[in-house]
mmCIF file of C-alpha atoms in Angstrom:
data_model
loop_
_atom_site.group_PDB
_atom_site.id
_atom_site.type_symbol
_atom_site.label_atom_id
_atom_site.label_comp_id
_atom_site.label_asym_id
_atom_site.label_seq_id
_atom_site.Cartn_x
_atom_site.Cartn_y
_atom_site.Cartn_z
ATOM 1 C CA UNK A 1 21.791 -2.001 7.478
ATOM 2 C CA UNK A 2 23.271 1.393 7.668
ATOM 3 C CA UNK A 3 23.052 2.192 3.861
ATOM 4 C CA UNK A 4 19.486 1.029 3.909
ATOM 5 C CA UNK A 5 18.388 3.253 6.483
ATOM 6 C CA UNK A 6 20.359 5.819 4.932
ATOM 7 C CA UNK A 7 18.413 4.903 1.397
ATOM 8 C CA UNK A 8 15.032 5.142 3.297
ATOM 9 C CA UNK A 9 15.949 8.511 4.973
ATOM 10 C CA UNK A 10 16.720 9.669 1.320
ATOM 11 C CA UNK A 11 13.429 8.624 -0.333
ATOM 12 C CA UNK A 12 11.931 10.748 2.924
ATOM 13 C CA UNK A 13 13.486 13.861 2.237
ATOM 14 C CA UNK A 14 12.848 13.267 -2.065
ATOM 15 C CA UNK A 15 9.188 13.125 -1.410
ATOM 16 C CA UNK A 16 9.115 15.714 1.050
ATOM 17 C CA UNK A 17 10.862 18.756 -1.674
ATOM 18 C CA UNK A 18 7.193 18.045 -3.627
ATOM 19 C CA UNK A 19 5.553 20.764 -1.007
ATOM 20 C CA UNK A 20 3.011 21.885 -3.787
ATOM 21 C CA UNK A 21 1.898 18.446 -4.834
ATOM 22 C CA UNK A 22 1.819 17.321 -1.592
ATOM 23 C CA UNK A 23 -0.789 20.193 -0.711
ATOM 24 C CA UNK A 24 -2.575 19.297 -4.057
ATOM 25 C CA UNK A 25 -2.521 15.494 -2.971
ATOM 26 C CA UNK A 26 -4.067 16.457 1.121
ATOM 27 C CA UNK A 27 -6.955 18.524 -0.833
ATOM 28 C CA UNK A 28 -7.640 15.721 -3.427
ATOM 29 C CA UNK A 29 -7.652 12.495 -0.722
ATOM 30 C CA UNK A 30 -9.745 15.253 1.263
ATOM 31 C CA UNK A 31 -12.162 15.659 -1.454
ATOM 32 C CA UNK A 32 -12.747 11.828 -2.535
ATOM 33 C CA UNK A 33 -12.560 11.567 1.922
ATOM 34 C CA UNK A 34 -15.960 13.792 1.417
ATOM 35 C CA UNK A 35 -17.364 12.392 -1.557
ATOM 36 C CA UNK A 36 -17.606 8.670 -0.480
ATOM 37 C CA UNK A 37 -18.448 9.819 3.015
ATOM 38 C CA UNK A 38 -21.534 11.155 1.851
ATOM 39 C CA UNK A 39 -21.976 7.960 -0.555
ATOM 40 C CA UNK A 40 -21.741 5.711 2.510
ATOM 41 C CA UNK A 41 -23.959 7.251 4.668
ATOM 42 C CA UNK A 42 -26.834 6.354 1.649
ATOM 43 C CA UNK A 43 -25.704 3.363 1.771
ATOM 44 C CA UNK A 44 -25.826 2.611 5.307
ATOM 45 C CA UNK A 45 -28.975 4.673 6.079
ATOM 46 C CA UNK A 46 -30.205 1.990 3.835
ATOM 47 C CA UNK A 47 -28.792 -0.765 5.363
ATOM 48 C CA UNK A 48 -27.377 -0.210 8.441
ATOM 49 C CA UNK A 49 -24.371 -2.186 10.156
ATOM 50 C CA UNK A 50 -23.224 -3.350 6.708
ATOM 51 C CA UNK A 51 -20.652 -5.737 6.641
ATOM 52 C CA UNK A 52 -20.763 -5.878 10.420
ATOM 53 C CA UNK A 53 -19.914 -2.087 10.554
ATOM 54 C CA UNK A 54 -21.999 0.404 12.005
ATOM 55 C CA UNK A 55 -22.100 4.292 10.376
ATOM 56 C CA UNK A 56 -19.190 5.443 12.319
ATOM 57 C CA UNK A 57 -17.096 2.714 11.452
ATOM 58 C CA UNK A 58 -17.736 2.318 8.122
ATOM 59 C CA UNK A 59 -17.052 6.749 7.656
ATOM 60 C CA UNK A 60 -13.770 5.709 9.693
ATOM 61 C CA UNK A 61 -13.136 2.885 6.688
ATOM 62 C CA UNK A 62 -13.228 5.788 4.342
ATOM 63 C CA UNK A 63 -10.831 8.040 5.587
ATOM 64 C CA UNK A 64 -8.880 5.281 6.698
ATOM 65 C CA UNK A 65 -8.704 4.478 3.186
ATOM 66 C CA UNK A 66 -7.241 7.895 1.854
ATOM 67 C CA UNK A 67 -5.009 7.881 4.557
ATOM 68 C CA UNK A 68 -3.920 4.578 3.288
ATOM 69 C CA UNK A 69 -4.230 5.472 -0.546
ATOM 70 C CA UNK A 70 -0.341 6.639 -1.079
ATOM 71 C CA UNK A 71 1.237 4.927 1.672
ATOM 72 C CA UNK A 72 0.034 1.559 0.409
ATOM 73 C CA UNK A 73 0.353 2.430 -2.879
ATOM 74 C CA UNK A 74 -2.717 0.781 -3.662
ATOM 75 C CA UNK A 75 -3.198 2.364 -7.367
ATOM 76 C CA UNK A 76 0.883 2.167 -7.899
ATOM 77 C CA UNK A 77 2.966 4.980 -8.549
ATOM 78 C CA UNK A 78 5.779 4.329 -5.852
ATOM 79 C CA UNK A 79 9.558 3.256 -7.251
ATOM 80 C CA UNK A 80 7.877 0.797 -10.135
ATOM 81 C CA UNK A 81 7.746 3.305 -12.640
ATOM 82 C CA UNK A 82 11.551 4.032 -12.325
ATOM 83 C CA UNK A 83 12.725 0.737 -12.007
ATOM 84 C CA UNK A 84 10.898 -0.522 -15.392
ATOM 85 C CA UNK A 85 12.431 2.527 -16.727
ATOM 86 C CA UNK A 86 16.613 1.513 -15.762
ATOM 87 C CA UNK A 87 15.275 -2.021 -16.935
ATOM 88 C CA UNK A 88 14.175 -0.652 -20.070
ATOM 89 C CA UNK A 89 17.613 1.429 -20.783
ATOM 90 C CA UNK A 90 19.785 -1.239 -19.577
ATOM 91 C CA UNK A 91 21.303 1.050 -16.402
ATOM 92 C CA UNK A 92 20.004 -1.508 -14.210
ATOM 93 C CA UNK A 93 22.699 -3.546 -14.908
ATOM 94 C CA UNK A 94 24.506 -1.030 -12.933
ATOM 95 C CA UNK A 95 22.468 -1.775 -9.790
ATOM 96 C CA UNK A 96 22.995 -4.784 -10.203
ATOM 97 C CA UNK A 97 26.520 -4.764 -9.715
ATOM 98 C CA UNK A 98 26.702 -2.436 -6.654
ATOM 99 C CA UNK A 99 27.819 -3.636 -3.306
ATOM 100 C CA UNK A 100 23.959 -3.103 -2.377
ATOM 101 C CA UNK A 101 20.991 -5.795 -2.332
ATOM 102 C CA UNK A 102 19.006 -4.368 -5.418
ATOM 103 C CA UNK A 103 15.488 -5.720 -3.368
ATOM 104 C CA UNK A 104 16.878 -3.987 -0.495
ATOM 105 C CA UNK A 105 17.817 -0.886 -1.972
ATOM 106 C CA UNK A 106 14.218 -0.306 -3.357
ATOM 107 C CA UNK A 107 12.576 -1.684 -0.273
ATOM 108 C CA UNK A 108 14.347 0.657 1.452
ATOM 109 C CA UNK A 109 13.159 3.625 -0.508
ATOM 110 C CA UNK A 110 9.742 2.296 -0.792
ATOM 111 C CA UNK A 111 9.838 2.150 3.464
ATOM 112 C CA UNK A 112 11.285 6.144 3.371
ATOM 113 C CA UNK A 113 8.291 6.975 0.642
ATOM 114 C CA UNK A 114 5.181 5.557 2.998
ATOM 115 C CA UNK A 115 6.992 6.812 5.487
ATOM 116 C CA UNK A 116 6.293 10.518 4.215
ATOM 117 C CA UNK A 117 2.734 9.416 2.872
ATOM 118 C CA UNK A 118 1.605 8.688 5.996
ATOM 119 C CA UNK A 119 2.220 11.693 7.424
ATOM 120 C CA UNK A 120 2.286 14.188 4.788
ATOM 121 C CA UNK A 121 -0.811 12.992 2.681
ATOM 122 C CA UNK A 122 -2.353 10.818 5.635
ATOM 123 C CA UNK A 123 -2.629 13.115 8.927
ATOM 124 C CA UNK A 124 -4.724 15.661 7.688
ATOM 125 C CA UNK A 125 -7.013 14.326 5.876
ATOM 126 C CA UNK A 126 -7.836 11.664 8.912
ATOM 127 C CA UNK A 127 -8.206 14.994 11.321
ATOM 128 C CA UNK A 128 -10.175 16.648 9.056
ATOM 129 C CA UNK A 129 -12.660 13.797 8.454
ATOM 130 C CA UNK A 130 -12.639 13.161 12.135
ATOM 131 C CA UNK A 131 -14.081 16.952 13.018
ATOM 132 C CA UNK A 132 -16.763 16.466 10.089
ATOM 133 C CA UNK A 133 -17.905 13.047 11.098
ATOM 134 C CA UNK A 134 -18.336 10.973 14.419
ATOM 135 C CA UNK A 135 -15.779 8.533 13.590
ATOM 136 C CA UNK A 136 -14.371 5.317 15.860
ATOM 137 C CA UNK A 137 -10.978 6.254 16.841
ATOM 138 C CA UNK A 138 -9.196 4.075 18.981
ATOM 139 C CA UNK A 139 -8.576 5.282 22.396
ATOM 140 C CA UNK A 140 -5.982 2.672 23.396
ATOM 141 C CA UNK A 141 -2.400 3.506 22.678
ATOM 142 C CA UNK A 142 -1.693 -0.262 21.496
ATOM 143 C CA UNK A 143 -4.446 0.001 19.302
ATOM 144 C CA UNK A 144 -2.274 2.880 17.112
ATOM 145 C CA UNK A 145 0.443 0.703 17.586
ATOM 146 C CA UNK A 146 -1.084 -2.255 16.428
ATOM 147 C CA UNK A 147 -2.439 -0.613 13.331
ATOM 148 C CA UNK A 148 0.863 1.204 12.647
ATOM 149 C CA UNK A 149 2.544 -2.181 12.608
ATOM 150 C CA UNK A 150 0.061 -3.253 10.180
ATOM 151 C CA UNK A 151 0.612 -0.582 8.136
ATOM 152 C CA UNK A 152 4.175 -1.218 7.873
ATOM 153 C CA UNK A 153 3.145 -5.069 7.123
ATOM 154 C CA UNK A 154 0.826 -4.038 3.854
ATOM 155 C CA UNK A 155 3.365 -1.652 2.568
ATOM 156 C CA UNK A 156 6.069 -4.741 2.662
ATOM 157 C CA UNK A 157 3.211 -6.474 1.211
ATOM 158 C CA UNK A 158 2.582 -3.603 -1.424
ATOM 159 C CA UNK A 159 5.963 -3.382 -2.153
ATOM 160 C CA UNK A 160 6.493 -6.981 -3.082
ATOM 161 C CA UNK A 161 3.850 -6.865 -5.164
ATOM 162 C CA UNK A 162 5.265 -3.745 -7.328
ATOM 163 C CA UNK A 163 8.668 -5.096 -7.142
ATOM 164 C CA UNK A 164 7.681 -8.355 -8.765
ATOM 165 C CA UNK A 165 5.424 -6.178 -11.734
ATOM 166 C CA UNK A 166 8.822 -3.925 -12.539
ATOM 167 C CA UNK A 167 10.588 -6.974 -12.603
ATOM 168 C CA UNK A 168 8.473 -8.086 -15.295
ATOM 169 C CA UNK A 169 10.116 -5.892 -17.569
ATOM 170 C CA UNK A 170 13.085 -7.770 -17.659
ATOM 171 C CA UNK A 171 11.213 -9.840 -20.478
ATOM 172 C CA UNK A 172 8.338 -7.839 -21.316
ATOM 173 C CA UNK A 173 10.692 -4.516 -21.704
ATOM 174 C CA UNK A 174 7.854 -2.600 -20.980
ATOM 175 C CA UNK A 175 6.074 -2.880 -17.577
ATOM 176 C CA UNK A 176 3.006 -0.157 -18.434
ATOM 177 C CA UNK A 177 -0.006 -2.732 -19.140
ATOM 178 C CA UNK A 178 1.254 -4.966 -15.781
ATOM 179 C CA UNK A 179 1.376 -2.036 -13.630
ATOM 180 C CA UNK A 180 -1.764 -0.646 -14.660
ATOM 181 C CA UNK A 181 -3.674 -4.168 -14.248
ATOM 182 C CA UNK A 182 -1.783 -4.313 -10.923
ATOM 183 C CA UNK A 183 -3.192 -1.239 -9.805
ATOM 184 C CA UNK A 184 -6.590 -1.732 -10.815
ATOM 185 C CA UNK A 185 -6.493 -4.863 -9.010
ATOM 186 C CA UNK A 186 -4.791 -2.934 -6.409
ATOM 187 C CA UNK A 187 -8.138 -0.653 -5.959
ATOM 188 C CA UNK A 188 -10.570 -3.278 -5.811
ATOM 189 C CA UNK A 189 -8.955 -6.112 -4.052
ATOM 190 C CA UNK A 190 -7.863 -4.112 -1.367
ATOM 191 C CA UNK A 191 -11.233 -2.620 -0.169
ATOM 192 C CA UNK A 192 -10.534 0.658 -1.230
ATOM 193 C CA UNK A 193 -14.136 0.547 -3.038
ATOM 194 C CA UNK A 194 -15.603 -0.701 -0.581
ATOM 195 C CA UNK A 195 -15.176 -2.977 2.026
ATOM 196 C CA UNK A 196 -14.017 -6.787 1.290
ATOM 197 C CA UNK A 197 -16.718 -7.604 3.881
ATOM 198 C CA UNK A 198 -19.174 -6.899 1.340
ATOM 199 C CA UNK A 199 -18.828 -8.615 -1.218
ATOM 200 C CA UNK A 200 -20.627 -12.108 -1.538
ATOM 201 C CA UNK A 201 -19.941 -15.557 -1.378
ATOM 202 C CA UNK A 202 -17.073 -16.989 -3.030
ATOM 203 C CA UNK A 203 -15.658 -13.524 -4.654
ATOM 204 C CA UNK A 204 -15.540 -12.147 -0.916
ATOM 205 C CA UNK A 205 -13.705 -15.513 0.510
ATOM 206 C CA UNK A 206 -11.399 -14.859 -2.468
ATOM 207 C CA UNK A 207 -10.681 -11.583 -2.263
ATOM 208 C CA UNK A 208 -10.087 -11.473 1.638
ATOM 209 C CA UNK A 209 -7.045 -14.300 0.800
ATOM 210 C CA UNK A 210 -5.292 -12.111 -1.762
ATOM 211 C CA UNK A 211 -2.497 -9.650 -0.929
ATOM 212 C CA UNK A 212 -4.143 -6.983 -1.940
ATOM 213 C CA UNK A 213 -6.508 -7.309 1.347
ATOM 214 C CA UNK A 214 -3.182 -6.551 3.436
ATOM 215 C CA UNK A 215 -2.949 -2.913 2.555
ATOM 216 C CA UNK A 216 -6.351 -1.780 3.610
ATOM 217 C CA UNK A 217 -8.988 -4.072 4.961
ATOM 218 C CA UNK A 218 -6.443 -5.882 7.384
ATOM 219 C CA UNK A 219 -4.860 -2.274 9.248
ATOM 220 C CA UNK A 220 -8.717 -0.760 9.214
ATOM 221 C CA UNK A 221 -9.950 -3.797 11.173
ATOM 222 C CA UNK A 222 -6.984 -3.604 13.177
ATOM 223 C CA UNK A 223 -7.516 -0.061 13.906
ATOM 224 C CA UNK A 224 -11.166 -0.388 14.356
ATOM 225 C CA UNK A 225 -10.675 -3.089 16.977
ATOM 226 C CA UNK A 226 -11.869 -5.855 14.926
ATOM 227 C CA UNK A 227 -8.986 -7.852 15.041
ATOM 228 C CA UNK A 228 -8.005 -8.723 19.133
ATOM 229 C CA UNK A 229 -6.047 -11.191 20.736
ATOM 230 C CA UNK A 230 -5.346 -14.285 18.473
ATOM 231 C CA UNK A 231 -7.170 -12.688 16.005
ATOM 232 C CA UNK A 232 -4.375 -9.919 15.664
ATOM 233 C CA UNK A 233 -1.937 -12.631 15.724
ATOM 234 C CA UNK A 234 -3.669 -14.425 12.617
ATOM 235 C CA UNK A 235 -4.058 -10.604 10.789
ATOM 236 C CA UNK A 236 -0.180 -10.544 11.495
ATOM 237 C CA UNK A 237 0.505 -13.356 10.501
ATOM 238 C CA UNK A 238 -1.562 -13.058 7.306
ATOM 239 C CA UNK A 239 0.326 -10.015 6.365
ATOM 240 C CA UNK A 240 3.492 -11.094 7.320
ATOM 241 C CA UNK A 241 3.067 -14.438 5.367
ATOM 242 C CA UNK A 242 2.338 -12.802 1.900
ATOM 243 C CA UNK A 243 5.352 -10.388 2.453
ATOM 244 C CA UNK A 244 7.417 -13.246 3.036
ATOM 245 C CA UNK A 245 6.301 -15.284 0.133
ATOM 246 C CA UNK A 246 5.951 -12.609 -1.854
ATOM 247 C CA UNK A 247 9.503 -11.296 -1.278
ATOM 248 C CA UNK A 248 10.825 -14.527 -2.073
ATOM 249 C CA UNK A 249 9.553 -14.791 -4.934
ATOM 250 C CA UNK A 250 10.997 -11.585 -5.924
ATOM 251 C CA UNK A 251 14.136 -12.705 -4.930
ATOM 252 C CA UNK A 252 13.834 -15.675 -7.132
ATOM 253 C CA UNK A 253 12.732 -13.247 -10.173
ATOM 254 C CA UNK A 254 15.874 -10.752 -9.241
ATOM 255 C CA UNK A 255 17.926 -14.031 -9.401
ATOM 256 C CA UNK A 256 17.195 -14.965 -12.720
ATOM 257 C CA UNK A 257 17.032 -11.636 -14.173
ATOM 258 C CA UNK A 258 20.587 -11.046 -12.828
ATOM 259 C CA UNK A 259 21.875 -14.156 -14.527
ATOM 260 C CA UNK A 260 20.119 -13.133 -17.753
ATOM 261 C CA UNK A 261 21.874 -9.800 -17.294
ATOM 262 C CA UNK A 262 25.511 -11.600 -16.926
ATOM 263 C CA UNK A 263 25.036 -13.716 -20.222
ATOM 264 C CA UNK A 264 23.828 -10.879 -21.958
ATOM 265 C CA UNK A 265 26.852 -8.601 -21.051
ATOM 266 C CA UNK A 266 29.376 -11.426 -21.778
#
């Protein structure tokens, strides 16, 4: 467990160097924060409490949601990109023979690179949005906590996602068109639109039960004290049940691709 914490503390520090694009990244999130502020107060001045949220939650949604952007990943961009790449040269055959679990490994980093979202591109834009707008912060401690542990749930969840679309490219040999429909569905199915709570019928049942829902929609109504009590239980256990089946089934994927790998090279 040592390496891996080691691996994570690594990806930390990589993503940290990118001071400039960091700052660029803190103005942009602050920007959209502003933009779709503005967009939902229309909105709810139209029809107030929404989705069952009044104005101040619903302005907290937003910036909960660009605080959320990068660390979830929810548009890609995290270790897919160079994962599809040593898949595409061949070098991951490499990984695969290392003393070192290759899910792990890029877990690990993935863990180290929300890690640094959170606070580099996440803390400042949430304190900025909360001196421009009345939003509902939590004034419980174990509220933070709770959501923080969510957090940590939907990037697992994120990650498992992402790990299974580079994986991909162990037979398509080029994982661009899956990781862009992955992060398109990534944008929309996690609320980062809007709110899953708004859309109708059968589409909103549907998209509340995909994975995607675990990387926004689940740790805002954690932190916005929607989900209490067994109901926190059930968003846990929501979260942690798609990382767990999704990780599996990564697993599976890794095994197959490994053996694939191993009759290739003999």
């Amino acid at each position: 467990m040592r390496l891996y914490a080691v691996v994570a503390a690594g990806a930390f520090r990589r993503y940290a160097t990118y001071r400039v694009a960091t700052a660029a990244g803190v103005f942009t999130n602050t920007v959209f924060g502003f933009i779709m502020a503005y967009t939902y107060i229309a909105l709810w001045d139209e029809r107030p409490h929404l989705g069952g949220y009044d104005l101040s939650q619903a302005l907290t949604y937003v910036w909960l949601g660009q605080a959320l952007l990068m660390t979830c990943a929810m548009m890609g961009g995290g270790f897919e990109d160079e994962l599809v790449e040593r898949i595409r040269t061949g070098d991951v055959a490499i990984d695969l023979y290392r003393p070192a679990d290759l899910q792990l490994w890029w877990l690990s980093g993935d863990l180290g690179r929300a890690a640094f979202h959170l606070m580099g591109r996440g803390i400042v834009p949430m304190v900025l949005g909360a001196l421009a707008f009345d939003l509902a912060l939590p004034l419980s401690p174990l509220t933070w906590l709770a959501f923080l542990v969510s957090v940590t749930l939907g990037v697992v969840v994120s990650f498992a996602v992402r790990f299974l679309v580079a994986l991909s490219a162990f037979w398509l040999m080029d994982g661009v068109g899956v990781m862009q429909i992955c992060g398109l569905a990534g944008m929309f199915f996690s609320g980062m639109l809007l709110p899953l709570n708004l859309f109708p019928g059968t589409l909103g049942e549907v998209a509340r039960a995909l994975p995607w829902s675990s990387l926004l929609q689940v740790p805002a109504d954690v932190f916005l004290g929607r989900c209490t009590g067994w109901g926190l239980v059930e968003a846990y256990a929501f979260q942690g049940g798609w990382a767990l089946a999704l990780l599996a089934a990564g697993r599976a994927l890794q095994t197959v691709a490994t053996r694939r790998v191993v009759v290739q090279g003999g």
